[in-house]
C-alpha cells in the first residue's frame, strides 16, 4: 500500500499532543534523506505539510515523520 501521487505534491496532516521536536523527510527506499521539509520544535496542535516531489523520478519514496519519541514512515508511489 501507499499513497499514489500523480501531480508532484501531496499534503500530509498530523497532530501533536505535546510540544515536540518534529522532523519530516522525504527518503529513498534505502532510507537516504532526499529532501527535508520540517525540523522545528512545534507546539501542540494540528499541522499540514506539503511534500513537493517535482524533479524526482517516478518510483517509491517514503515520508519519514519523527516527533518526540514517535517515528513513522509512509510510502508514496510517484507516477509520471
mmCIF file of C-alpha atoms in Angstrom:
data_model
loop_
_atom_site.group_PDB
_atom_site.id
_atom_site.type_symbol
_atom_site.label_atom_id
_atom_site.label_comp_id
_atom_site.label_asym_id
_atom_site.label_seq_id
_atom_site.Cartn_x
_atom_site.Cartn_y
_atom_site.Cartn_z
ATOM 1 C CA UNK A 1 0.000 0.000 0.000
ATOM 2 C CA UNK A 2 0.830 3.623 -0.055
ATOM 3 C CA UNK A 3 -0.316 6.938 -1.435
ATOM 4 C CA UNK A 4 -0.176 7.261 -5.218
ATOM 5 C CA UNK A 5 0.908 10.723 -6.385
ATOM 6 C CA UNK A 6 0.479 11.936 -9.944
ATOM 7 C CA UNK A 7 0.546 15.724 -9.528
ATOM 8 C CA UNK A 8 4.024 16.077 -7.926
ATOM 9 C CA UNK A 9 2.740 17.166 -4.494
ATOM 10 C CA UNK A 10 0.956 15.527 -1.583
ATOM 11 C CA UNK A 11 -0.247 17.154 1.611
ATOM 12 C CA UNK A 12 0.128 15.332 4.898
ATOM 13 C CA UNK A 13 -1.783 16.170 8.071
ATOM 14 C CA UNK A 14 -0.593 15.468 11.594
ATOM 15 C CA UNK A 15 -1.392 16.424 15.145
ATOM 16 C CA UNK A 16 0.744 16.878 18.221
ATOM 17 C CA UNK A 17 -0.483 16.405 21.781
ATOM 18 C CA UNK A 18 2.734 17.787 23.284
ATOM 19 C CA UNK A 19 5.376 20.242 22.130
ATOM 20 C CA UNK A 20 7.747 18.130 20.059
ATOM 21 C CA UNK A 21 10.923 18.344 18.006
ATOM 22 C CA UNK A 22 9.443 17.446 14.592
ATOM 23 C CA UNK A 23 11.394 16.203 11.561
ATOM 24 C CA UNK A 24 9.715 15.405 8.226
ATOM 25 C CA UNK A 25 11.918 13.989 5.468
ATOM 26 C CA UNK A 26 11.376 12.512 2.022
ATOM 27 C CA UNK A 27 13.516 9.373 1.882
ATOM 28 C CA UNK A 28 14.545 6.735 -0.638
ATOM 29 C CA UNK A 29 13.728 3.055 -0.136
ATOM 30 C CA UNK A 30 17.196 2.644 1.391
ATOM 31 C CA UNK A 31 16.433 5.357 3.984
ATOM 32 C CA UNK A 32 18.616 8.050 2.428
ATOM 33 C CA UNK A 33 17.218 11.564 3.010
ATOM 34 C CA UNK A 34 16.327 13.194 -0.305
ATOM 35 C CA UNK A 35 14.634 16.353 0.984
ATOM 36 C CA UNK A 36 13.921 17.781 4.433
ATOM 37 C CA UNK A 37 10.674 19.694 4.979
ATOM 38 C CA UNK A 38 10.406 20.377 8.715
ATOM 39 C CA UNK A 39 12.939 20.481 11.517
ATOM 40 C CA UNK A 40 11.258 22.604 14.183
ATOM 41 C CA UNK A 41 10.028 22.416 17.732
ATOM 42 C CA UNK A 42 6.265 22.705 17.307
ATOM 43 C CA UNK A 43 3.576 23.370 19.903
ATOM 44 C CA UNK A 44 0.560 21.088 20.380
ATOM 45 C CA UNK A 45 -1.966 21.390 17.564
ATOM 46 C CA UNK A 46 -2.907 20.321 14.051
ATOM 47 C CA UNK A 47 -0.468 20.837 11.180
ATOM 48 C CA UNK A 48 -0.213 20.336 7.413
ATOM 49 C CA UNK A 49 2.915 19.844 5.332
ATOM 50 C CA UNK A 50 3.094 19.860 1.543
ATOM 51 C CA UNK A 51 5.565 17.329 0.163
ATOM 52 C CA UNK A 52 6.899 18.561 -3.183
ATOM 53 C CA UNK A 53 8.174 15.727 -5.355
ATOM 54 C CA UNK A 54 8.822 17.755 -8.503
ATOM 55 C CA UNK A 55 12.034 16.870 -10.291
ATOM 56 C CA UNK A 56 12.105 13.337 -8.897
ATOM 57 C CA UNK A 57 11.970 10.182 -10.991
ATOM 58 C CA UNK A 58 8.865 8.007 -10.876
ATOM 59 C CA UNK A 59 9.185 5.413 -8.133
ATOM 60 C CA UNK A 60 8.521 4.608 -4.498
ATOM 61 C CA UNK A 61 9.563 7.018 -1.748
ATOM 62 C CA UNK A 62 8.951 7.311 1.958
ATOM 63 C CA UNK A 63 7.855 10.263 4.066
ATOM 64 C CA UNK A 64 9.539 9.858 7.447
ATOM 65 C CA UNK A 65 7.865 11.681 10.345
ATOM 66 C CA UNK A 66 9.651 11.929 13.674
ATOM 67 C CA UNK A 67 8.137 13.815 16.597
ATOM 68 C CA UNK A 68 9.327 13.290 20.150
ATOM 69 C CA UNK A 69 9.585 9.522 20.669
ATOM 70 C CA UNK A 70 7.197 8.746 17.791
ATOM 71 C CA UNK A 71 8.521 7.773 14.362
ATOM 72 C CA UNK A 72 6.652 6.570 11.278
ATOM 73 C CA UNK A 73 7.426 6.209 7.579
ATOM 74 C CA UNK A 74 4.624 6.240 5.000
ATOM 75 C CA UNK A 75 5.199 5.070 1.457
ATOM 76 C CA UNK A 76 4.396 7.236 -1.578
ATOM 77 C CA UNK A 77 4.335 5.997 -5.166
ATOM 78 C CA UNK A 78 5.205 8.784 -7.625
ATOM 79 C CA UNK A 79 3.793 8.227 -11.092
ATOM 80 C CA UNK A 80 4.611 10.378 -14.101
#
